[in-house]
Amino acid sequence: MAVLAKIRKRSALLIGAIALALFAFIIQDLIGKGGIGQDSKDVGTVNDKDITFEDFRVKVSNVEKSGQGITSTQAANQVWDQEVSIALLTSEFDKLGLRAGEKHLIEVLKADQNIGSNPMFLNAAGLFDLAKFKEYFKANPEQAQFLQEREKSAELNAKFQMYNTLVKAALYTTEAEGKLKYEMEANKVNFAYVAGLYSTIKDSQVKVTDAEIVDFMKKNEKKYKADQSREIEYVLLEDKASAQDEADVKAKITALLSGSVVYNAKTAKNDTVAGFRNAVNAIDFVNSNSDVPYDSTYIAKKSLPATDADQLFNLAPGAIYGPYKFGNYYCISKSFGTRANVNVKASHILISYEGTQVPNKREKRTKEQALAKAQAILAQVNTNPDSFMMLAFSNSDDSSAQQGGDLGYFGPNEMVKPFNDFVFGNAIGKVGLVETPFGFHIIKVTDKQDGIRLATVAQKIEASEVTSDKIFTQATQFEMDAANKDFAKLAKDMKLTVASPVTVTGMEENFASLGNQRAIIRWAFEDDSKVGAIKRFELANIGHVIARVKSIDDSGLVPVAQARAYVEPILKNKKKAELIKAKMTGSSLEAIAKAAGAKVEQAANITMENPVFGLVGAEPKVVGTAFALTANKVSAPIEGVTGVYVVKNVSTVKAPALKNHTAYVAKLKQQTANDAGRILPALKANATIEDNRSKFNY
């Protein structure tokens, strides 16, 4: 296993080197896994550009082998995102006619430390030598494939650099925009208004149907765009031990305490086998009879099972306790005695100096300055021991400063030797100064724990074969009956529970609280899995799930149940607005206020940059309307964020003209600095993307 781990690590380095150059800050690690091909050779298309199954499969497989610790589905999703990004950007490169020459490619390759800093390619001065680079691949033709892949990545990277430069160059801020920014901040408006707030109408007075929510989402399709989904309800029959199984395990482990007589086929005689009480070698007995091997660690009382901790910790050497239950095991334990100070708890204040490997130095200081500061803090602690925590907060260069220097409990030799020797060699409450390679430590020993060493026979409580067969029969019967009966009623009749429905998209893998159950999700998206389809799944170490497709949503929109929380308030406010506007009649603010049961309010010195007035929050549409009105002009009702408003412009105060607006142009440039990063999401939003991965068992 150790050899395999090393191979995987090296594979990860190689793949990381290949992937490093590709779209530096837009696309993450490349490459990924595949499945079983169908009639089609393509796992998808992006604006009519095909993504072939074989190429996709190889890349997914490479990601899985790279040692990143990700699942097959995660690898497929990663590669899919990469391939979509490459397809979209490559199309843009082609439209612009971008080309990358040899010099540009070499510069990109040199930027990869696996190439640019590789000793094989450096000259005597330690600089990258192109001749050496070319000569190596000429002399090692078996590495040509690697170079070709790197050159492909380098070419894409080079084009992306050019593309990104072009985009950034196109993003500029004009003097006119700077002037508008200034006027939005400096121009002010004073106005009177009448507000009919949405909150004055109860939600129960306006109803929003599912159809209205769907219609709204269709009108705002880009905002509410979503993958196809399936709603799945299910019954779970856990493959767990019965009360009889638990009793059998307890009886079995109890029997191990005493000796037993067994027939010896070789001698044709009965042999007496010693029990745990009389075993000559308790460790061998544990390793022969326990589901958990012997552990020689001394265990602190706090780490023992809570209900049995006192009895176990106070066992005399050689004494036995049990059986007792610990998690999913029944146990019997023999004491090998206790040892003092197996764990220590301490706090410290670290004062580091230049040259120590500490990333969080609060200030630059020499070793002498660090020692002087540490001695001064030690003196403060000795004078006022209660000040330790606050001194750690404000002075320590260690991340434990946020906990007042508390390092928690730790065992022998977990800390560097000088630190270890101090805490294990001194009594609780002792404070002292110690130097280590990290700097100077003011240490306070805050607690110590004794420990006990136990030889424990533990046998797992799990379903017997009889119990598992019974559960399997019940699950199979439910699956067959559910095909022709009401799912919920059948579950109730069989005293089972139907879990809350789970909504999943095609490339998910986590299924409710059951974790990664990709098989269930893949089945729900098969062509034969219509509404009402039922299938049983056997889940390792869990049991049986009988799943039913409750609903299918291929609309491409967010499910109504999910969207309602966001869309319903919008639609309710629109309906409330119509009720409020019907009341806002009259030729003057006073008449409108009287008709609406409100009063005339005043807003002074409001700007477009900060359109907040009264207690209602930001209302940009209302403030914008006030600016647009001439003096003493009354507006029509305005549907705002928090209510319906009618406003009358009292006065508009324009700011003095400026000769230039450089400062405001600079502000806008700061606000748009990251706009280039929005290009790829915009390209995806406007692309026609067909995802066929589910047809290839991904």
XYZ file of C-alpha atoms in Angstrom:
698
model
C 0.000 0.000 0.000
C 2.891 2.358 0.782
C 4.335 1.815 -2.701
C 0.949 2.467 -4.314
C 0.587 5.646 -2.289
C 3.954 6.891 -3.547
C 3.008 6.115 -7.131
C -0.259 8.005 -6.716
C 1.565 10.988 -5.241
C 3.988 11.067 -8.143
C 1.128 10.713 -10.607
C -0.553 13.672 -8.957
C 2.608 15.746 -9.396
C 2.875 14.827 -13.055
C -0.771 15.611 -13.780
C -0.483 18.803 -11.756
C 2.434 19.816 -13.953
C 0.454 19.136 -17.109
C -2.572 21.036 -15.840
C -0.819 23.997 -14.219
C -0.633 26.202 -17.277
C -4.229 25.831 -18.410
C -6.337 28.909 -17.722
C -4.603 29.913 -14.541
C -7.345 31.525 -12.518
C -10.513 30.465 -14.358
C -10.279 26.698 -14.744
C -9.254 24.467 -11.863
C -7.430 21.121 -12.041
C -7.997 19.381 -15.334
C -8.688 15.805 -16.311
C -11.228 13.071 -15.202
C -13.226 9.522 -15.418
C -15.589 7.753 -17.722
C -18.193 5.071 -18.011
C -19.719 2.616 -20.420
C -20.377 4.081 -23.840
C -23.718 3.931 -25.603
C -24.577 4.433 -29.260
C -23.475 8.078 -29.213
C -19.777 8.854 -29.198
C -20.253 12.221 -27.489
C -20.846 12.965 -23.821
C -22.080 16.429 -24.745
C -21.927 19.432 -27.032
C -21.140 23.085 -26.440
C -22.511 25.373 -29.152
C -22.453 22.411 -31.574
C -18.869 21.497 -30.610
C -18.773 17.825 -29.576
C -17.028 16.478 -26.481
C -16.100 12.907 -27.395
C -16.654 10.108 -24.919
C -13.230 8.523 -25.308
C -11.331 11.762 -24.688
C -13.602 12.572 -21.743
C -13.196 9.082 -20.273
C -9.404 9.278 -20.347
C -9.350 12.665 -18.651
C -11.750 11.574 -15.930
C -9.692 8.446 -15.349
C -6.546 10.559 -14.971
C -8.197 12.746 -12.352
C -9.298 9.681 -10.408
C -5.744 8.348 -10.462
C -4.213 11.653 -9.424
C -4.648 10.954 -5.730
C -6.906 13.929 -5.064
C -9.281 11.761 -3.032
C -12.360 12.620 -5.074
C -15.174 10.362 -6.234
C -15.869 9.284 -9.805
C -18.795 11.701 -10.046
C -16.734 14.592 -8.685
C -14.024 13.791 -11.224
C -16.579 13.711 -14.056
C -18.057 17.032 -12.935
C -14.616 18.595 -12.712
C -13.667 17.481 -16.213
C -17.051 18.521 -17.601
C -16.635 22.064 -16.254
C -13.145 22.139 -17.732
C -14.266 20.914 -21.155
C -17.155 23.392 -21.315
C -14.806 26.240 -20.385
C -12.210 25.194 -22.966
C -14.839 24.875 -25.704
C -16.310 28.304 -24.998
C -12.989 30.082 -24.710
C -11.459 28.318 -27.708
C -14.390 29.532 -29.787
C -13.655 33.084 -28.677
C -9.952 32.644 -29.480
C -10.833 31.474 -32.986
C -13.223 34.380 -33.599
C -10.445 36.798 -32.703
C -7.847 34.920 -34.730
C -5.481 34.552 -31.762
C -2.243 32.734 -32.481
C 0.596 31.788 -30.120
C 4.134 31.701 -31.461
C 7.059 29.584 -30.249
C 8.506 32.357 -28.061
C 5.191 32.823 -26.301
C 4.828 29.077 -25.733
C 8.348 28.842 -24.331
C 7.618 31.652 -21.864
C 4.509 29.830 -20.665
C 6.435 26.561 -20.303
C 9.228 28.314 -18.409
C 6.668 29.667 -15.931
C 5.934 26.063 -14.917
C 8.460 25.320 -12.162
C 8.547 21.657 -13.201
C 10.114 22.869 -16.439
C 11.518 26.354 -15.868
C 13.234 25.349 -12.598
C 14.104 21.768 -13.536
C 17.900 21.235 -13.100
C 17.943 19.204 -16.344
C 17.061 22.335 -18.311
C 19.260 24.900 -16.517
C 22.642 26.245 -17.651
C 25.688 26.909 -15.477
C 24.199 30.250 -14.394
C 21.040 28.524 -13.190
C 18.907 29.907 -16.011
C 16.543 28.040 -18.312
C 18.413 26.788 -21.374
C 16.147 26.265 -24.404
C 18.792 24.208 -26.184
C 19.021 21.787 -23.247
C 15.234 21.566 -23.135
C 14.967 20.652 -26.815
C 17.935 18.292 -26.646
C 16.374 16.339 -23.766
C 13.207 15.552 -25.714
C 15.218 14.815 -28.819
C 17.265 12.282 -26.859
C 14.158 10.884 -25.110
C 11.528 10.388 -27.826
C 9.421 8.305 -25.398
C 8.673 11.583 -23.603
C 7.368 13.221 -26.780
C 3.740 12.580 -25.838
C 4.251 14.402 -22.555
C 5.752 17.382 -24.384
C 2.901 17.464 -26.894
C 0.334 17.577 -24.078
C 2.295 20.315 -22.320
C 2.540 22.311 -25.549
C -1.240 22.018 -26.051
C -1.829 23.330 -22.544
C 0.784 26.046 -23.042
C -0.859 27.147 -26.297
C -4.251 27.432 -24.625
C -2.688 29.318 -21.737
C -0.862 31.688 -24.072
C -4.055 32.431 -26.000
C -5.935 32.955 -22.786
C -3.325 35.432 -21.592
C -3.741 37.388 -24.816
C -7.524 37.151 -24.605
C -7.546 38.290 -20.995
C -5.274 41.211 -21.866
C -7.599 42.247 -24.682
C -10.630 42.068 -22.420
C -8.976 44.093 -19.668
C -7.838 46.673 -22.225
C -11.436 47.001 -23.427
C -12.673 47.668 -19.913
C -12.048 51.364 -19.408
C -13.856 54.170 -17.624
C -14.638 57.410 -19.430
C -14.623 60.962 -18.141
C -18.392 61.027 -18.714
C -18.828 58.037 -16.399
C -16.689 59.784 -13.797
C -18.879 62.888 -14.119
C -22.038 60.786 -13.650
C -20.494 59.154 -10.580
C -19.748 62.609 -9.120
C -23.264 63.863 -9.805
C -24.855 60.775 -8.263
C -22.856 61.403 -5.103
C -23.130 65.184 -4.987
C -26.508 66.179 -6.502
C -29.267 66.255 -3.910
C -33.031 66.247 -4.013
C -35.649 67.297 -1.465
C -39.093 65.839 -1.862
C -42.380 65.147 -0.127
C -43.960 61.730 -0.408
C -46.825 59.466 0.524
C -45.994 55.821 1.178
C -48.330 52.866 1.013
C -46.162 50.109 2.468
C -46.618 46.498 1.458
C -46.435 45.522 5.125
C -49.804 47.214 5.733
C -51.521 44.408 3.806
C -51.517 40.935 5.316
C -49.941 38.161 3.266
C -53.112 36.136 3.703
C -54.960 38.693 1.575
C -52.928 37.836 -1.521
C -52.363 34.288 -2.786
C -49.696 33.111 -5.213
C -50.209 29.893 -7.176
C -47.566 27.485 -8.459
C -48.556 28.450 -12.014
C -47.851 32.111 -11.295
C -44.426 31.229 -9.912
C -43.603 29.140 -12.996
C -44.792 31.940 -15.287
C -42.602 34.450 -13.447
C -39.562 32.170 -13.716
C -40.155 31.695 -17.445
C -40.112 35.462 -17.902
C -36.824 35.577 -15.965
C -35.434 32.321 -17.308
C -31.724 33.112 -17.000
C -32.066 33.941 -13.332
C -34.030 30.796 -12.500
C -32.354 28.411 -14.918
C -31.683 24.969 -13.460
C -30.780 21.425 -14.429
C -33.448 18.786 -14.882
C -34.438 17.248 -11.561
C -36.192 14.285 -10.028
C -38.093 14.143 -6.752
C -37.587 10.770 -5.070
C -39.363 9.394 -2.030
C -38.111 6.266 -0.337
C -38.397 3.763 2.472
C -35.274 2.658 4.332
C -35.036 -0.757 5.965
C -31.845 -0.719 7.998
C -29.797 -3.884 8.148
C -29.173 -3.625 11.887
C -28.993 -6.012 14.765
C -32.186 -7.161 16.435
C -32.649 -7.350 20.183
C -31.915 -11.095 19.916
C -28.710 -10.427 17.945
C -27.538 -8.034 20.647
C -28.346 -10.553 23.376
C -26.426 -13.256 21.470
C -23.299 -11.067 21.192
C -23.499 -10.267 24.904
C -23.843 -13.965 25.751
C -20.935 -14.866 23.463
C -18.577 -12.338 24.996
C -19.699 -13.259 28.511
C -18.802 -16.874 27.769
C -15.244 -15.766 26.941
C -14.695 -14.786 30.559
C -14.661 -18.425 31.701
C -12.871 -21.434 30.254
C -14.537 -23.758 27.788
C -14.166 -27.356 26.675
C -13.734 -27.938 22.928
C -13.213 -31.082 20.895
C -9.750 -31.480 19.332
C -10.107 -33.335 16.039
C -6.367 -34.072 15.859
C -6.184 -35.766 19.246
C -9.799 -36.940 19.282
C -10.001 -35.588 22.836
C -11.614 -32.634 24.551
C -9.329 -29.709 25.369
C -9.924 -27.153 28.086
C -9.454 -23.636 26.701
C -8.690 -20.918 29.254
C -11.055 -17.961 29.436
C -10.144 -14.286 29.661
C -9.931 -14.447 33.466
C -7.288 -17.174 33.391
C -5.564 -16.469 30.086
C -1.787 -16.748 30.383
C -1.305 -14.020 27.780
C -4.170 -11.503 27.801
C -2.827 -9.691 24.724
C -2.832 -12.868 22.616
C -6.310 -13.651 23.919
C -7.557 -10.207 22.803
C -6.016 -10.516 19.347
C -7.545 -13.995 18.923
C -11.049 -13.147 20.089
C -11.650 -9.445 19.544
C -12.948 -7.550 16.513
C -10.612 -4.725 17.566
C -6.892 -5.537 18.032
C -5.040 -4.871 21.281
C -4.018 -1.253 21.882
C -1.226 -0.568 24.373
C -2.105 3.120 24.761
C -2.764 4.483 28.237
C -6.251 5.980 28.147
C -7.340 8.981 30.192
C -10.563 8.622 32.164
C -12.327 11.201 29.981
C -11.782 8.978 26.921
C -13.468 5.935 28.473
C -17.196 5.207 27.910
C -19.009 7.657 30.186
C -21.316 5.203 31.967
C -18.480 2.793 32.801
C -15.554 5.205 33.188
C -15.374 5.085 37.006
C -15.429 1.296 37.190
C -12.888 0.867 34.382
C -10.477 3.518 35.609
C -10.467 2.174 39.164
C -9.807 -1.448 38.153
C -6.957 -3.028 40.080
C -4.150 -4.522 37.930
C -5.324 -7.905 36.672
C -8.976 -7.234 37.492
C -11.654 -7.664 34.828
C -14.744 -5.601 34.104
C -17.630 -6.389 31.804
C -19.400 -7.114 29.699
C -20.282 -3.489 29.000
C -21.544 -1.728 25.907
C -19.375 0.818 24.107
C -20.896 2.192 20.899
C -21.701 -0.768 18.631
C -19.589 -3.218 20.642
C -19.890 -5.380 23.713
C -16.612 -5.417 25.635
C -14.749 -7.072 28.491
C -11.583 -5.420 29.789
C -8.622 -6.425 31.946
C -6.521 -3.764 33.678
C -2.765 -3.594 33.168
C -2.462 -0.777 35.689
C -2.361 3.005 35.597
C 0.323 5.552 34.818
C 0.531 9.128 36.012
C 0.645 12.128 33.673
C -0.127 10.384 30.387
C -1.622 13.640 29.083
C -0.795 17.226 29.933
C -2.722 20.406 29.292
C -0.771 23.632 28.899
C -0.984 27.194 27.645
C 1.809 29.248 26.178
C 2.756 32.642 24.810
C 5.170 32.395 21.871
C 7.555 35.250 21.168
C 9.347 34.514 17.911
C 12.102 36.383 16.105
C 13.579 36.741 12.629
C 14.786 33.365 11.387
C 12.212 31.189 13.169
C 9.672 29.364 11.018
C 6.578 31.071 12.405
C 4.117 32.560 9.861
C 2.150 34.813 12.246
C 4.840 37.091 13.658
C 3.170 40.204 15.071
C 6.349 42.266 14.636
C 9.921 41.998 13.418
C 12.418 41.497 16.218
C 15.900 40.112 16.830
C 16.531 37.141 19.085
C 17.746 39.475 21.816
C 14.632 41.638 21.543
C 12.432 38.527 21.632
C 14.153 37.251 24.797
C 13.780 40.617 26.507
C 10.085 40.740 25.645
C 9.521 37.148 26.790
C 11.237 37.845 30.122
C 9.107 40.968 30.612
C 5.897 38.996 29.935
C 7.040 36.219 32.304
C 7.510 38.826 35.025
C 3.976 40.129 34.406
C 2.537 36.604 34.641
C 4.417 35.881 37.869
C 3.114 39.141 39.345
C -0.468 38.537 38.162
C -1.113 34.885 37.145
C -4.656 35.747 36.001
C -3.219 37.974 33.257
C -1.888 35.000 31.244
C -4.875 34.700 28.902
C -5.002 38.393 27.973
C -1.224 38.530 27.504
C -1.489 35.563 25.118
C -4.291 37.285 23.181
C -2.236 40.429 22.681
C 1.315 39.092 22.351
C 1.591 35.468 21.216
C 2.830 34.719 17.682
C 1.084 31.338 17.772
C -2.399 30.619 16.388
C -3.398 29.514 19.893
C -3.465 33.212 20.824
C -7.151 33.226 19.853
C -7.756 30.668 22.637
C -5.718 32.628 25.157
C -2.712 30.396 24.510
C -4.557 27.176 25.379
C -3.015 24.153 23.596
C -5.429 21.584 25.011
C -4.306 18.102 26.077
C -1.379 16.317 24.448
C 0.735 13.242 25.083
C 4.479 12.695 25.561
C 6.774 13.763 22.700
C 4.005 15.488 20.733
C 5.799 18.789 21.336
C 9.440 19.703 20.655
C 11.784 18.356 23.347
C 12.418 21.488 25.488
C 8.676 22.196 25.580
C 7.858 18.528 26.270
C 10.421 18.283 29.083
C 9.070 21.378 30.831
C 5.389 20.443 30.825
C 5.912 16.794 31.779
C 8.581 17.639 34.336
C 6.688 20.277 36.294
C 3.598 20.363 38.465
C 0.229 21.898 37.591
C 0.375 25.676 37.892
C 4.083 25.962 37.134
C 5.027 28.866 34.811
C 8.389 29.138 33.084
C 10.363 30.304 30.043
C 11.641 27.817 27.451
C 13.451 28.305 24.144
C 12.686 26.107 21.114
C 13.356 26.450 17.362
C 10.090 28.433 17.177
C 11.218 31.114 19.639
C 10.696 31.765 23.333
C 7.690 30.239 25.124
C 6.171 31.414 28.391
C 4.510 28.150 29.450
C 1.878 27.450 32.068
C 1.050 23.849 33.007
C -2.726 23.859 33.528
C -3.696 20.199 34.039
C -2.462 16.616 33.976
C -4.285 13.349 33.404
C -3.471 9.851 34.583
C -4.219 6.949 32.275
C -5.035 3.247 32.402
C -3.905 0.512 30.035
C -6.595 -2.014 29.223
C -6.692 -5.278 27.333
C -10.156 -5.213 25.792
C -12.035 -7.905 23.912
C -14.625 -6.100 21.781
C -17.177 -7.830 19.581
C -19.343 -5.861 17.192
C -23.107 -5.847 17.562
C -24.412 -6.450 14.062
C -27.251 -8.143 12.280
C -27.084 -11.908 12.190
C -27.623 -13.825 8.971
C -31.155 -14.673 10.108
C -31.945 -11.013 10.763
C -30.402 -9.856 7.466
C -32.422 -12.489 5.566
C -35.604 -11.316 7.278
C -34.903 -7.668 6.369
C -34.088 -8.660 2.775
C -37.366 -10.584 2.486
C -39.333 -7.644 3.872
C -37.613 -5.187 1.489
C -38.221 -7.436 -1.517
C -41.870 -7.898 -0.571
C -42.324 -4.147 -0.230
C -40.725 -3.562 -3.642
C -43.071 -6.054 -5.329
C -46.230 -4.858 -3.585
C -45.417 -1.161 -4.156
C -45.616 -1.702 -7.913
C -49.402 -2.067 -7.648
C -50.291 -0.390 -4.358
C -50.221 3.086 -2.865
C -46.635 3.677 -1.688
C -47.496 5.613 1.489
C -50.361 3.292 2.531
C -48.267 0.185 1.970
C -45.475 1.625 4.112
C -47.963 2.398 6.872
C -49.460 -1.109 6.702
C -45.979 -2.629 6.987
C -45.085 -0.231 9.834
C -42.407 1.480 7.762
C -41.717 5.192 7.312
C -41.655 7.071 4.016
C -38.767 9.537 4.204
C -39.161 13.144 3.102
C -38.802 13.427 -0.694
C -35.342 14.247 -2.019
C -34.882 16.486 -5.076
C -31.750 15.712 -7.093
C -30.175 16.762 -10.374
C -28.608 14.371 -12.856
C -24.964 14.661 -11.817
C -25.370 14.699 -8.049
C -24.216 11.796 -5.902
C -25.277 12.596 -2.341
C -28.729 11.317 -1.484
C -30.206 12.891 1.635
C -28.588 11.579 4.827
C -27.512 8.359 3.104
C -24.429 9.969 1.569
C -23.026 8.978 -1.787
C -25.694 6.835 -3.476
C -24.973 7.571 -7.123
C -26.790 4.408 -8.282
C -30.156 5.686 -7.010
C -29.783 9.044 -8.743
C -28.553 7.489 -11.985
C -31.570 5.149 -12.011
C -34.004 8.036 -11.463
C -32.760 9.680 -14.680
C -32.944 6.588 -16.877
C -35.441 6.701 -19.732
C -37.541 3.914 -18.174
C -37.814 5.689 -14.816
C -41.142 7.437 -15.252
C -43.204 8.956 -12.449
C -44.167 6.088 -10.131
C -41.171 3.909 -11.052
C -39.964 1.824 -8.078
C -36.713 0.008 -7.413
C -34.932 -1.560 -4.454
C -31.287 -0.761 -3.758
C -29.023 -2.643 -1.375
C -26.709 -0.192 0.390
C -23.535 -1.546 1.954
C -23.435 -1.167 5.753
C -26.833 0.557 5.697
C -29.616 -1.720 4.487
C -32.204 -1.540 1.736
C -33.780 1.491 0.088
C -36.974 1.139 -1.917
C -37.080 4.311 -4.005
C -39.991 5.793 -5.974
C -39.830 8.568 -8.565
C -42.401 11.001 -7.220
C -42.078 13.730 -9.842
C -39.993 14.692 -12.872
C -39.043 18.260 -13.687
C -37.545 18.722 -17.153
C -38.598 22.365 -17.419
C -35.058 23.652 -16.960
C -36.273 25.892 -14.132
C -35.706 25.845 -10.394
C -38.319 23.582 -8.700
C -41.357 25.558 -7.549
C -40.938 24.373 -3.958
C -37.411 25.759 -3.950
C -38.203 28.967 -5.852
C -41.274 29.884 -3.802
C -39.271 31.391 -0.943
C -37.709 33.884 -3.393
C -40.453 34.437 -5.948
C -43.560 34.465 -3.749
C -42.665 37.708 -1.907
C -42.077 39.450 -5.258
C -45.435 38.360 -6.662
C -47.256 39.117 -3.431
C -45.815 42.628 -3.422
C -46.987 43.123 -7.005
C -50.512 42.150 -5.996
C -50.330 44.334 -2.910
C -49.113 47.195 -5.117
C -52.292 46.993 -7.205
C -54.462 47.167 -4.083
C -52.481 50.136 -2.747
C -52.464 52.017 -6.075
C -56.256 51.705 -6.271
C -56.465 53.759 -3.069
C -53.947 56.430 -4.135
C -56.345 58.834 -5.827
C -56.314 62.626 -5.790
C -54.640 65.605 -7.452
C -52.420 66.561 -4.513
C -50.222 64.719 -2.015
C -52.570 65.678 0.779
C -55.590 64.258 -1.066
C -53.677 61.075 -1.948
C -52.547 60.682 1.670
C -56.111 61.056 2.911
C -57.451 58.540 0.403
C -54.716 56.016 1.220
C -54.960 56.458 4.987
C -51.360 57.670 5.164
C -49.616 60.985 5.756
C -47.270 63.270 3.830
C -43.604 62.728 4.752
C -40.496 64.752 3.914
C -37.108 63.611 2.608
C -34.144 65.998 2.524
C -30.728 65.976 0.836
C -31.097 62.538 -0.754
C -28.582 61.402 -3.394
C -28.801 58.761 -6.093
C -25.657 57.156 -4.711
C -27.380 56.588 -1.361
C -31.142 56.551 -2.063
C -32.193 55.971 1.545
C -34.882 58.031 3.264
C -37.208 57.712 6.231
C -37.295 54.259 7.795
C -37.898 52.301 4.602
C -34.342 51.699 3.382
C -33.016 52.120 -0.147
C -35.600 53.085 -2.795
C -33.603 53.947 -5.957
C -36.630 54.032 -8.279
C -38.430 56.494 -5.983
C -35.404 58.762 -5.611
C -34.676 58.597 -9.341
C -38.241 59.691 -10.077
C -37.931 62.596 -7.611
C -34.781 63.792 -9.420
C -36.576 63.581 -12.786
C -39.513 65.744 -11.688
C -39.621 69.499 -12.020
C -40.233 71.527 -8.878
C -43.686 71.011 -7.303
C -44.549 68.306 -9.833
C -46.391 65.247 -8.396
C -45.530 61.773 -9.735
C -47.753 58.852 -10.601
C -47.664 55.937 -8.111
C -44.244 54.241 -8.093
C -43.831 50.562 -7.233
C -40.786 50.539 -4.983
C -38.954 47.926 -2.962
C -40.975 48.337 0.228
C -44.197 49.895 -1.002
C -45.976 52.190 -3.467
C -44.915 55.840 -3.385
C -46.182 59.123 -4.766
C -43.600 61.926 -4.621
C -43.504 65.686 -5.190
C -40.224 67.378 -6.011
C -39.605 70.237 -3.566
C -36.189 71.202 -4.940
C -33.152 69.781 -6.689
C -29.725 71.026 -5.631
C -27.053 70.468 -8.250
C -23.434 70.226 -7.161
C -20.876 72.708 -8.536
C -19.198 71.667 -11.775
C -15.688 70.190 -11.630
C -12.929 70.749 -14.164
C -12.104 67.026 -14.155
C -13.430 63.918 -12.524
C -10.218 61.899 -12.168
C -10.942 60.827 -8.596
C -14.367 59.517 -9.563
C -12.991 57.728 -12.618
C -10.510 56.014 -10.271
C -13.350 54.933 -7.965
C -15.206 53.334 -10.855
C -12.052 51.559 -12.022
C -11.691 49.984 -8.589
C -15.283 48.793 -8.700
C -14.824 47.176 -12.133
C -11.361 45.700 -11.529
C -12.695 42.132 -11.458
C -15.133 42.440 -14.347
C -12.902 40.335 -16.607
C -13.638 37.356 -14.366
C -17.331 37.576 -15.302
C -16.698 36.667 -18.942
C -16.754 32.885 -18.594
C -20.017 32.802 -16.580
C -21.534 35.116 -19.217
C -20.397 32.833 -22.039
C -21.910 29.830 -20.245
C -25.190 31.645 -19.644
C -25.565 32.368 -23.375
C -24.296 29.028 -24.678
C -26.281 26.045 -25.910
C -24.943 23.172 -23.829
C -26.112 19.566 -24.122
C -25.035 17.233 -21.333
C -25.256 13.503 -22.183
C -23.098 12.168 -19.364
C -25.938 10.221 -17.775
C -26.123 8.070 -20.931
C -22.577 6.897 -20.240
C -23.284 5.776 -16.657
C -21.657 8.775 -15.016
